[in-house]
Amino acid sequence: MSRKKTERQLNLVICLLSTRRHLTAQEIRETVHGYTEVETESAFKRMFERDKRELRDSGIPIEIGTGDAISGEDGYRVRRGEYELAELTLMPDEALVLGLAARAWRHASLGSAASDALFKLRAAGVPVDPGAAPGLTPAMRTDEPAFGPVWQAVRDRRPIAFDYRKPGRAGTEARELEPWGIVNLRGHWYVVGHDRLRGARRVFRLSRVRGRVRVLDHGPDVVVPEGVDLRSVAAEHRNEPERTARLRVRTDTAHRLRRNAQRVVAGERGDGSGWDVLTLTYTDLNTFVGRVASHGADAAVLEPAEARTAVAQHLAAVAGRTQDSDPGPARSGAGEDGNTTGRGARSSDQLRRLLMLVPYALGRDVRVAEVAEHFDLTEKQVVDDLRLLWMCGLPGYTPGDLIDVDLDAARESGEIIIGNADTLAQPLRLTADEAASLVVGLSLLEALEGSGVPESEALRRVARKLRDAAGSAVVDLADSVQVRVEDDARAEQVRATCSEALGNGQRLHLRYLHGYFDRVDDREVDPMGLVVEGGHTFLEGYCRLRRDVRFFRLDRVLDLHVLPFAAEIPEGVGRRDLSKGVLQRSGADAVITLELAPDARWVTEDYVCESVTDLPDGGVRATLHTPAPAWVARLALLLGPQGHVVTPGALAEEVRSEAARALEHYETVQTSTGPVEITSSPT
């Protein structure tokens, strides 16, 4: 049935493209192969209406006009000027930029849309190279199940309804939102809009949406207020007064605290057991307490007394916790919320492929394997597509009317030879998703100017040309999706230096704050590329110390020098597959289970968890994999009473012991369970 439907719809497209006047429904029924088999008028009308709707959903602009001047009956046709991709002429640097913009979505939900956009542009003769691999690799990720329906709602200007769990809350709240746009901040996606139930502007993080997002099809379209700045709305926060604290930290430890210190007074260093005094500022006491506690016995607050007492109480809660029993196997929380990430193939996919394939193959040397790779098909499926195409053509359907396809060549040599298909010779215009994915990708590149991205002038030129070719509706959608890269001034300078070293093929020396351990390493790295993911920029390179490819987050680079000799990438070493992100699992990873209170659910949003199980009190039990259990120990110290390690038991005991050692730095403090005896401060 699906094959017959695709054949019928393709014949309908060819018919409506080839007519110079509007054809009535009855004329179409008598002319287009596939409708003549329908026995009743009512069945034909249902089929025809469904076909029109699906073709329009695929981006085919079916026009309604007068089909019969006497009766006034409606007629239908497709104007070529509305169907065909607008002419787009790109210079070489512009083509490179556009290919790079499409790659930003390669591993995200809009990856196929961006890839199809390039396919259509190449079919139109635009010299876009999707395989170009410059030094920079932008990598957008849309792992949140809510992203798809929210994008659809923003695109179609429709309100949405969903259940939302605020940080620290056990239950969810019903929300009904008029979405204005989507913003990516610090690697997380947020939707900005007008909350109908609260009557106010609101921002919602998509990872906190629970269950299915319902796109509401009733009522007027959403109207975005004129002049609203989505990024400013999403990033706005209440400014709190800064407070100053003094801490003692053990020599060569607590490097993250040191980075933010306003002043560091060095102490005794001799045997490495000395202490330095740090002065730093903070705004939120709870956040500050967690940061200090995460360093265990290597850091202690001297003043103010409020922070000192808060840290001691935080550590006492960790040290006094009893061991949990084995929770047994955890189950995934995705099913509990009703979220799914995959979907079956749509019946319109084959039609879309064929409308793209014909203009791409005409007059070009195209192979079955190339098409199969682009559309993620088997070669047999591509040949089946060609066989269906061979049965379609102009009304009349004589051999001279049908599209000519050399099926023998496709099967035997893999060559695709198509002829007698002038009606479909020009590629279909870009859909809203296709064009917007490229425009948004360009905006990401613009934020990374000077990091291996072609100069800003090329970015501006190609963005302007693409917007002119796409139309106002697509431009509005693209402007409703914004991305920010949260690198500070220091990281931007590091990024520029890495980009220069990449261009010159030089080795780098860097002092690096390890992401898992509280230590600083000296590394010599042969740079291979830059990767932007999750709101951060990473250097990908061959590490001479580890003798393997590693990623280094640029905001953790403490010092960087370009060495006066060439980078040497060993033979057979290539860039990593980023389909699963920069940080990927290993078979040697430790499996750790955490129990998190409602206030600590952010852990499941910021880190990749193998499974998440809701608990009766609104908290969760989460299982994650890590190559460094010590990192999870520091995370548990940071969480304090809001979260703890359940398994393995040895790690849970290690966390409690470290908290007890840290408590020895503090005077006696009062906890919720009574006084705790603690020894004096460090000397």
XYZ file of C-alpha atoms in Angstrom:
683
model
C 0.000 0.000 0.000
C 2.814 2.415 0.887
C 4.529 1.848 -2.477
C 1.283 2.502 -4.366
C 0.712 5.641 -2.338
C 4.181 6.988 -3.117
C 3.713 6.209 -6.813
C 0.333 7.971 -6.860
C 1.614 11.054 -5.047
C 4.666 11.328 -7.287
C 2.434 11.116 -10.360
C 0.239 13.833 -8.832
C 3.247 16.117 -8.329
C 4.370 15.597 -11.941
C 0.841 16.266 -13.210
C 0.391 19.495 -11.229
C 3.833 20.744 -12.229
C 3.270 20.107 -15.923
C -0.178 21.750 -16.267
C -0.543 25.414 -17.209
C -4.042 25.750 -15.785
C -5.801 24.660 -12.616
C -7.117 21.112 -12.870
C -10.345 20.159 -11.128
C -10.435 17.200 -8.755
C -12.412 15.214 -11.316
C -9.851 15.886 -14.041
C -7.110 14.747 -11.688
C -9.047 11.593 -10.861
C -9.388 10.767 -14.560
C -5.790 11.697 -15.398
C -3.434 10.653 -12.618
C -2.570 6.977 -12.391
C -3.539 5.663 -8.975
C -6.857 7.464 -8.663
C -8.622 5.615 -11.456
C -8.697 2.479 -9.309
C -10.806 4.174 -6.601
C -14.377 2.917 -6.920
C -16.474 5.595 -5.192
C -16.474 9.386 -5.265
C -16.317 9.670 -1.476
C -13.314 7.356 -1.281
C -11.542 9.402 -3.948
C -12.219 12.666 -2.092
C -10.816 11.280 1.141
C -7.726 9.981 -0.657
C -7.196 13.209 -2.604
C -7.563 15.431 0.457
C -5.093 13.274 2.371
C -2.603 13.393 -0.516
C -2.839 17.181 -0.785
C -2.240 17.595 2.919
C 0.775 15.287 2.929
C 2.299 16.947 -0.139
C 1.964 20.362 1.468
C 3.551 18.994 4.638
C 6.484 17.915 2.456
C 6.909 21.471 1.204
C 5.089 21.160 -2.123
C 3.068 24.381 -2.693
C -0.250 23.231 -4.174
C -2.108 26.317 -5.412
C -5.905 26.576 -5.484
C -7.606 28.482 -8.287
C -10.603 28.293 -10.594
C -10.632 24.951 -12.345
C -13.964 25.292 -14.184
C -15.006 28.808 -15.225
C -18.641 27.775 -15.712
C -19.259 25.938 -12.433
C -16.630 27.817 -10.411
C -15.213 24.540 -9.155
C -11.778 24.738 -7.529
C -8.752 23.562 -9.435
C -5.170 22.783 -8.478
C -1.664 23.221 -9.840
C 1.910 23.749 -8.663
C 3.678 26.861 -9.914
C 7.280 26.134 -10.808
C 8.441 29.416 -9.335
C 7.000 28.380 -5.972
C 8.169 24.768 -6.199
C 11.740 25.122 -7.379
C 14.687 26.045 -5.230
C 15.563 29.702 -5.639
C 18.830 30.360 -7.437
C 21.749 30.580 -5.034
C 25.262 31.407 -6.227
C 28.038 30.882 -3.717
C 31.705 31.767 -3.746
C 34.132 29.056 -2.539
C 34.497 30.521 0.959
C 30.702 30.824 1.254
C 30.215 27.202 0.189
C 32.710 26.091 2.855
C 30.857 28.054 5.528
C 27.489 26.587 4.523
C 28.829 23.035 4.617
C 30.265 23.688 8.063
C 26.950 25.139 9.289
C 25.160 21.956 8.226
C 27.685 19.820 10.111
C 26.709 21.543 13.357
C 23.517 19.437 13.370
C 25.147 16.221 12.186
C 24.510 14.333 15.442
C 21.308 16.144 16.452
C 17.619 15.811 15.625
C 17.871 18.278 12.717
C 20.842 16.493 11.187
C 18.790 14.970 8.362
C 17.176 18.344 7.579
C 20.554 20.064 7.293
C 21.965 17.193 5.241
C 18.977 17.223 2.882
C 19.365 20.978 2.449
C 22.922 20.474 1.198
C 21.758 17.632 -1.054
C 19.236 19.944 -2.722
C 21.774 22.739 -3.063
C 24.260 20.391 -4.712
C 21.510 19.200 -7.055
C 21.009 22.836 -8.059
C 24.696 23.172 -8.864
C 25.760 24.933 -5.670
C 29.324 23.703 -4.892
C 28.755 22.715 -1.254
C 31.090 20.071 0.107
C 29.421 18.276 3.034
C 32.594 16.300 3.667
C 34.835 19.329 4.131
C 36.720 18.931 7.400
C 38.227 22.230 8.539
C 39.842 22.606 11.930
C 36.581 23.475 13.677
C 33.763 20.965 14.246
C 30.593 22.537 15.626
C 28.437 19.850 17.243
C 24.899 20.727 18.290
C 23.075 18.187 20.447
C 19.329 17.891 21.025
C 19.061 14.928 23.392
C 16.023 16.313 25.225
C 12.869 14.457 24.065
C 10.947 17.745 24.286
C 13.108 19.428 21.640
C 11.265 17.999 18.607
C 7.706 19.035 19.485
C 8.868 22.406 20.861
C 10.747 23.112 17.610
C 7.613 22.146 15.668
C 5.483 24.488 17.790
C 7.900 27.399 17.311
C 7.993 26.697 13.570
C 4.216 26.530 13.217
C 3.506 29.309 15.747
C 1.365 27.022 17.921
C 0.950 26.963 21.723
C 2.065 23.940 23.729
C 1.072 22.222 26.981
C 3.367 20.128 29.158
C 4.194 19.080 32.704
C 7.234 20.742 34.261
C 9.294 19.888 37.315
C 10.951 22.914 38.904
C 14.305 22.423 40.652
C 13.806 21.176 44.196
C 10.153 20.248 43.682
C 8.897 16.690 44.097
C 5.940 16.942 41.730
C 5.217 18.525 38.366
C 3.126 21.523 37.405
C 0.926 21.838 34.330
C 2.051 24.575 31.961
C 0.500 26.078 28.839
C 2.922 28.196 26.855
C 2.892 30.416 23.782
C 6.477 29.731 22.636
C 8.455 32.623 21.181
C 11.654 30.727 20.540
C 14.325 28.273 21.684
C 17.706 29.240 23.117
C 20.794 27.152 23.849
C 22.728 28.415 26.879
C 25.698 26.587 28.386
C 24.789 23.500 26.357
C 21.167 23.326 27.574
C 18.049 24.119 25.555
C 15.414 26.512 26.919
C 12.049 27.580 25.504
C 11.020 31.199 26.018
C 7.430 32.370 25.833
C 4.242 33.571 27.489
C 2.852 31.282 30.194
C -0.933 31.416 29.760
C -1.701 29.994 33.195
C 0.574 32.468 35.003
C -0.039 35.376 32.658
C 3.666 36.194 32.491
C 6.832 35.684 30.496
C 8.609 32.469 31.447
C 11.688 30.403 30.530
C 11.659 26.575 30.779
C 14.612 24.224 30.514
C 13.635 21.403 28.151
C 15.389 18.700 30.180
C 12.951 19.434 33.033
C 9.858 18.817 30.917
C 8.183 15.579 31.978
C 6.043 13.442 29.707
C 4.787 14.394 26.270
C 4.712 17.941 24.931
C 1.280 18.540 23.398
C 1.113 20.958 20.475
C -2.296 22.664 20.646
C -4.021 22.951 17.268
C -6.914 25.135 18.416
C -7.040 28.900 18.814
C -5.092 31.684 17.092
C -1.436 31.467 16.117
C 1.209 32.577 18.591
C 2.346 36.170 18.100
C 5.916 36.940 19.153
C 6.246 40.397 20.774
C 8.127 42.800 18.569
C 11.722 43.420 19.589
C 11.980 40.599 22.141
C 15.593 39.451 22.658
C 15.391 35.714 23.329
C 18.924 35.317 24.598
C 18.595 38.189 27.026
C 15.320 36.813 28.375
C 16.803 33.339 28.859
C 20.017 34.599 30.425
C 18.566 37.231 32.712
C 19.056 36.583 36.427
C 18.681 38.421 39.687
C 21.870 40.199 40.693
C 22.759 39.348 44.283
C 25.325 41.223 46.379
C 28.770 39.659 46.483
C 30.270 38.488 49.754
C 33.929 37.853 50.486
C 35.365 34.686 52.015
C 38.819 33.573 53.109
C 39.833 29.926 52.841
C 42.824 27.770 53.547
C 43.640 25.252 50.842
C 46.346 22.647 50.832
C 49.314 23.286 48.560
C 48.743 22.176 44.938
C 45.076 21.317 45.527
C 41.662 22.981 45.129
C 42.621 24.309 41.715
C 39.078 25.288 40.780
C 38.851 27.500 43.856
C 42.249 28.982 43.042
C 41.155 29.940 39.536
C 38.404 32.184 40.925
C 40.434 33.629 43.783
C 41.044 37.365 43.911
C 44.144 36.861 46.006
C 46.388 33.933 46.896
C 48.856 34.143 49.782
C 51.357 31.305 49.622
C 52.135 29.414 52.805
C 54.781 26.864 53.723
C 55.509 24.527 50.842
C 58.524 22.408 51.780
C 57.112 18.879 51.894
C 53.847 19.702 50.134
C 51.788 19.732 53.316
C 51.602 23.514 53.619
C 48.550 25.725 53.191
C 47.737 28.755 51.061
C 45.164 31.393 51.935
C 42.636 32.336 49.239
C 40.353 35.337 49.109
C 37.356 35.003 46.813
C 33.814 36.300 46.412
C 30.498 34.482 46.193
C 26.827 35.379 45.847
C 24.907 32.200 46.700
C 25.852 30.620 50.030
C 24.571 27.116 49.174
C 26.552 27.026 45.935
C 29.667 28.243 47.709
C 29.307 25.633 50.457
C 29.101 22.822 47.897
C 32.153 24.091 46.010
C 34.276 24.161 49.164
C 32.980 20.822 50.482
C 33.743 19.080 47.176
C 37.466 19.466 47.970
C 37.092 17.555 51.236
C 39.982 17.876 53.660
C 42.004 19.967 51.172
C 39.985 23.154 51.849
C 38.499 24.896 54.872
C 36.660 28.194 55.313
C 38.230 30.687 57.700
C 35.599 33.403 57.424
C 32.857 34.555 57.401
C 31.415 32.592 60.308
C 28.135 32.018 58.433
C 29.904 30.171 55.606
C 32.183 28.325 58.024
C 29.244 26.965 59.994
C 27.306 26.075 56.835
C 30.210 24.056 55.405
C 30.680 22.199 58.697
C 26.998 21.275 58.890
C 27.093 20.191 55.249
C 30.069 17.899 55.889
C 28.576 16.545 59.122
C 25.500 15.380 57.205
C 27.754 13.422 54.838
C 29.959 11.943 57.556
C 26.999 10.819 59.674
C 25.097 9.039 56.896
C 24.522 5.287 57.311
C 25.155 2.804 54.539
C 22.179 2.064 52.247
C 21.152 -1.436 51.316
C 21.657 -2.635 47.756
C 18.894 -1.010 45.661
C 18.808 -3.806 43.131
C 18.694 -3.246 39.380
C 17.571 0.233 38.317
C 15.180 0.813 35.481
C 15.215 3.619 32.967
C 13.240 6.710 33.793
C 12.543 7.482 30.129
C 9.632 5.113 29.972
C 8.156 6.505 33.177
C 7.863 9.930 31.633
C 6.569 8.553 28.393
C 9.463 10.010 26.403
C 10.802 8.174 23.404
C 13.577 9.238 21.103
C 12.961 7.173 18.015
C 10.168 6.942 15.498
C 9.288 4.732 12.618
C 9.781 5.690 8.988
C 7.077 7.920 7.544
C 5.326 7.004 4.295
C 6.307 10.415 2.874
C 10.036 9.672 3.215
C 10.239 7.761 -0.047
C 8.483 10.521 -2.000
C 10.829 13.118 -0.506
C 13.854 11.008 -1.476
C 12.677 10.600 -5.054
C 11.998 14.320 -5.509
C 15.545 14.966 -4.284
C 17.198 12.141 -6.208
C 15.958 12.973 -9.700
C 17.472 16.485 -10.005
C 20.618 15.302 -8.236
C 21.197 12.399 -10.627
C 20.334 14.135 -13.903
C 23.541 14.822 -15.810
C 25.806 13.669 -12.960
C 27.881 10.611 -12.213
C 25.934 9.328 -9.195
C 26.270 5.897 -7.614
C 23.817 3.755 -5.697
C 26.233 3.503 -2.761
C 26.465 7.304 -2.451
C 22.682 7.702 -2.321
C 22.341 4.808 0.131
C 24.874 6.414 2.474
C 23.193 9.828 2.359
C 19.710 8.511 3.145
C 20.909 5.742 5.500
C 19.457 3.019 3.265
C 20.664 -0.282 1.914
C 21.650 -0.406 -1.748
C 18.688 -2.706 -2.364
C 16.323 -0.034 -1.012
C 17.818 2.517 -3.396
C 17.275 0.162 -6.344
C 13.671 -0.336 -5.168
C 13.245 3.453 -5.207
C 14.551 3.581 -8.765
C 12.199 0.781 -9.794
C 9.239 2.779 -8.465
C 10.482 5.921 -10.242
C 10.569 3.964 -13.498
C 6.770 3.484 -13.211
C 5.987 7.220 -12.932
C 5.701 10.038 -15.426
C 3.407 12.398 -17.277
C -0.311 11.640 -17.680
C -0.766 9.243 -20.561
C 1.880 6.947 -19.142
C 3.103 5.694 -22.495
C 6.780 4.711 -22.756
C 7.574 8.229 -23.977
C 5.840 9.769 -20.987
C 7.473 7.670 -18.268
C 10.722 8.520 -16.512
C 13.585 6.507 -17.973
C 15.688 4.609 -15.420
C 18.470 2.166 -16.302
C 17.770 -0.488 -13.688
C 20.360 -2.902 -15.115
C 23.132 -0.339 -14.632
C 21.980 0.353 -11.071
C 21.992 -3.342 -10.175
C 25.178 -4.363 -11.981
C 27.583 -1.409 -11.811
C 25.878 0.790 -9.232
C 25.535 3.676 -11.683
C 22.322 5.722 -11.546
C 21.177 6.821 -15.005
C 17.905 8.774 -15.196
C 16.353 10.421 -18.267
C 13.101 11.875 -19.580
C 12.486 13.597 -16.242
C 12.531 17.280 -17.204
C 9.438 17.971 -15.084
C 11.423 17.175 -11.938
C 14.776 18.510 -13.175
C 14.933 21.333 -10.633
C 15.199 20.553 -6.907
C 12.334 21.303 -4.560
C 12.688 24.432 -2.459
C 14.108 24.108 1.025
C 11.630 23.248 3.754
C 11.420 25.449 6.827
C 13.394 22.916 8.883
C 16.093 22.560 6.219
C 16.665 26.276 5.719
C 16.400 27.148 9.413
C 18.915 24.451 10.389
C 21.482 26.098 8.090
C 20.726 29.630 9.277
C 21.008 28.593 12.938
C 24.250 26.742 12.152
C 25.605 29.940 10.625
C 24.720 31.887 13.765
C 26.744 29.380 15.822
C 29.735 29.868 13.520
C 29.402 33.619 13.833
C 29.835 33.271 17.594
C 33.056 31.316 16.962
C 34.689 33.782 14.620
C 38.474 33.541 14.732
C 38.524 29.828 15.631
C 39.178 28.270 12.265
C 35.914 29.595 10.832
C 36.235 31.511 7.543
C 36.223 35.253 7.988
C 33.071 37.002 9.142
C 32.495 38.603 5.758
C 31.884 35.176 4.193
C 29.509 34.332 7.045
C 27.516 37.508 6.500
C 27.357 37.034 2.738
C 26.143 33.441 2.833
C 23.658 34.177 5.630
C 22.172 37.019 3.613
C 21.935 34.912 0.451
C 20.348 31.991 2.292
C 17.793 34.228 4.001
C 16.869 35.834 0.672
C 16.416 32.404 -0.918
C 14.484 30.885 1.993
C 11.727 33.463 2.474
C 10.400 35.413 5.433
C 8.707 32.493 7.211
C 11.971 30.559 7.424
C 13.891 33.633 8.522
C 11.397 34.146 11.360
C 11.902 30.540 12.472
C 15.682 30.816 12.317
C 15.594 33.994 14.384
C 13.531 32.117 16.983
C 16.328 29.588 17.610
C 19.508 31.028 19.091
C 22.722 29.519 20.378
C 25.363 30.957 22.689
C 28.846 29.621 23.329
C 29.732 30.294 26.959
C 33.504 30.747 26.656
C 35.012 33.525 28.765
C 37.644 35.972 27.500
C 40.483 33.672 28.577
C 38.973 30.666 26.785
C 38.402 32.770 23.659
C 42.092 33.697 23.627
C 43.055 30.048 24.083
C 40.701 29.146 21.230
C 42.338 31.683 18.934
C 45.823 30.366 19.788
C 44.743 26.756 19.179
C 43.238 27.776 15.846
C 46.487 29.458 14.830
C 48.504 26.374 15.792
C 46.119 24.204 13.786
C 46.544 26.397 10.736
C 50.336 26.353 11.020
C 50.597 22.670 11.966
C 52.437 23.318 15.254
C 52.534 21.388 18.518
C 51.091 22.898 21.709
C 52.217 22.770 25.323
C 49.463 23.292 27.857
C 48.929 23.204 31.599
C 45.558 21.589 32.025
C 43.159 21.333 34.942
C 41.949 17.745 34.731
C 38.188 17.382 34.442
C 38.004 14.311 36.699
C 40.790 14.921 39.179
C 41.842 17.918 41.244
C 45.216 18.206 39.590
C 47.056 20.158 36.921
C 48.944 18.269 34.216
C 51.535 19.407 31.690
C 50.705 18.072 28.246
C 52.217 18.283 24.794
C 49.474 17.964 22.213
C 49.487 17.772 18.426
C 46.257 19.618 17.560
C 43.815 17.899 15.211
C 40.765 20.162 15.469
C 38.399 22.176 17.619
C 35.004 20.845 18.681
C 32.135 22.941 20.017
C 29.620 20.949 22.064
C 27.448 21.540 25.097
C 28.227 25.257 25.180
C 31.986 24.648 25.468
C 34.920 24.464 23.066
C 37.301 21.493 23.146
C 40.719 20.989 21.615
C 40.946 17.573 19.985
C 44.507 16.401 19.621
C 47.038 13.628 19.926
C 48.382 13.699 23.491
C 52.066 12.772 23.580
C 51.763 11.736 27.263
C 48.789 9.386 26.811
C 49.722 8.400 23.252
C 46.125 8.670 22.182
C 43.552 11.196 21.005
C 42.183 13.332 23.833
C 39.768 16.242 24.247
C 40.770 19.276 26.337
C 38.097 21.773 27.412
C 39.497 25.205 26.724
C 38.160 26.887 29.854
C 40.287 24.405 31.842
C 43.524 25.335 30.066
C 45.575 27.304 32.600
C 48.518 28.107 30.341
C 49.206 27.568 26.650
C 52.281 27.903 24.432
C 52.821 27.196 20.757
C 56.000 25.114 20.432
C 58.505 25.892 17.667
C 58.233 22.534 15.916
C 55.704 20.723 13.794
C 52.837 18.591 15.047
C 53.166 14.910 14.154
C 50.022 12.795 14.104
C 50.976 9.086 14.062
C 49.934 7.110 11.040
C 46.502 5.552 11.420
C 45.364 8.011 14.104
C 42.248 9.964 13.127
C 39.656 12.230 14.650
C 37.048 10.651 16.931
C 33.495 9.763 15.962
C 31.345 12.320 17.788
C 27.982 10.688 17.151
C 27.710 9.946 20.886
C 29.326 13.165 22.056
C 32.767 14.202 23.248
C 32.543 12.178 26.474
C 31.837 8.543 25.693
C 31.475 5.350 27.700
C 34.158 2.703 27.984
C 33.923 -0.933 28.937
C 36.328 -0.214 31.796
C 34.090 2.484 33.349
C 32.906 2.075 36.926
C 29.131 1.776 37.450
C 27.900 3.997 40.285
C 24.423 4.501 41.734
C 23.459 7.797 43.346
C 20.363 8.704 45.316
C 19.394 12.337 44.754
C 16.924 14.574 46.602
C 14.610 16.807 44.517
C 17.078 19.716 44.834
C 19.787 17.542 43.275
C 17.893 16.342 40.201
C 20.095 18.698 38.188
C 22.734 15.954 38.269
C 20.621 13.878 35.865
C 20.303 16.903 33.581
C 23.976 17.868 33.550
C 25.484 14.386 33.306
C 24.685 11.379 31.134
C 22.967 8.722 33.252
C 22.466 5.115 32.274
C 19.156 4.961 34.123
C 16.984 7.245 36.245
C 14.266 5.987 38.587
C 11.783 8.292 40.307
C 11.466 7.926 44.093
C 8.314 8.559 46.192
C 9.708 11.751 47.753
C 10.322 13.379 44.353
C 13.986 12.471 44.278
C 15.622 9.988 41.914
C 18.004 7.070 41.914
C 20.476 7.470 39.050
C 23.099 5.114 37.649
C 26.029 6.481 35.679
C 29.286 5.231 34.216
C 32.618 6.987 34.806
C 36.307 6.216 34.323
C 37.045 8.185 37.525
C 35.101 7.230 40.685
C 37.072 9.921 42.541
C 35.144 12.505 40.528
C 31.850 11.047 41.784
C 33.220 11.170 45.340
C 33.799 14.919 44.953
C 30.307 15.260 43.475
C 28.829 13.491 46.528
C 30.757 15.838 48.844
C 29.375 18.791 46.900
C 25.798 17.485 47.174
C 26.038 16.930 50.922
C 22.624 16.058 52.396
C 21.014 16.378 48.947
C 22.619 13.275 47.470
C 24.831 10.308 48.254
C 26.513 7.263 46.757
C 24.513 4.036 47.144
C 26.834 1.654 45.320
C 29.588 0.641 45.309
C 29.750 0.551 49.091
C 33.511 1.152 49.161
C 33.079 4.491 47.375
C 30.261 5.502 49.736
C 32.533 4.763 52.716
C 35.358 6.737 51.108
C 33.047 9.774 50.812
C 32.015 9.530 54.473
C 35.629 9.180 55.596
C 36.739 12.200 53.588
C 33.890 14.283 55.035
C 34.982 13.259 58.539
C 38.573 14.285 57.812
C 37.355 17.642 56.479
C 35.277 18.176 59.637
C 38.455 18.100 61.738
C 39.209 21.597 60.372
C 36.204 23.148 62.121
C 35.103 24.120 65.622
C 32.076 22.458 67.281
C 28.932 23.282 65.267
C 25.246 22.669 65.852
C 23.526 20.324 63.386
C 19.923 19.293 62.953
C 20.630 16.196 65.065
C 22.524 17.973 67.832
C 26.086 19.203 68.549
C 29.019 17.638 66.733
C 32.464 17.588 68.377
C 35.069 18.943 65.991
C 38.717 19.811 66.559
C 40.452 23.124 65.931
C 41.300 24.817 62.650
C 44.440 23.941 60.695
C 47.677 25.591 61.748
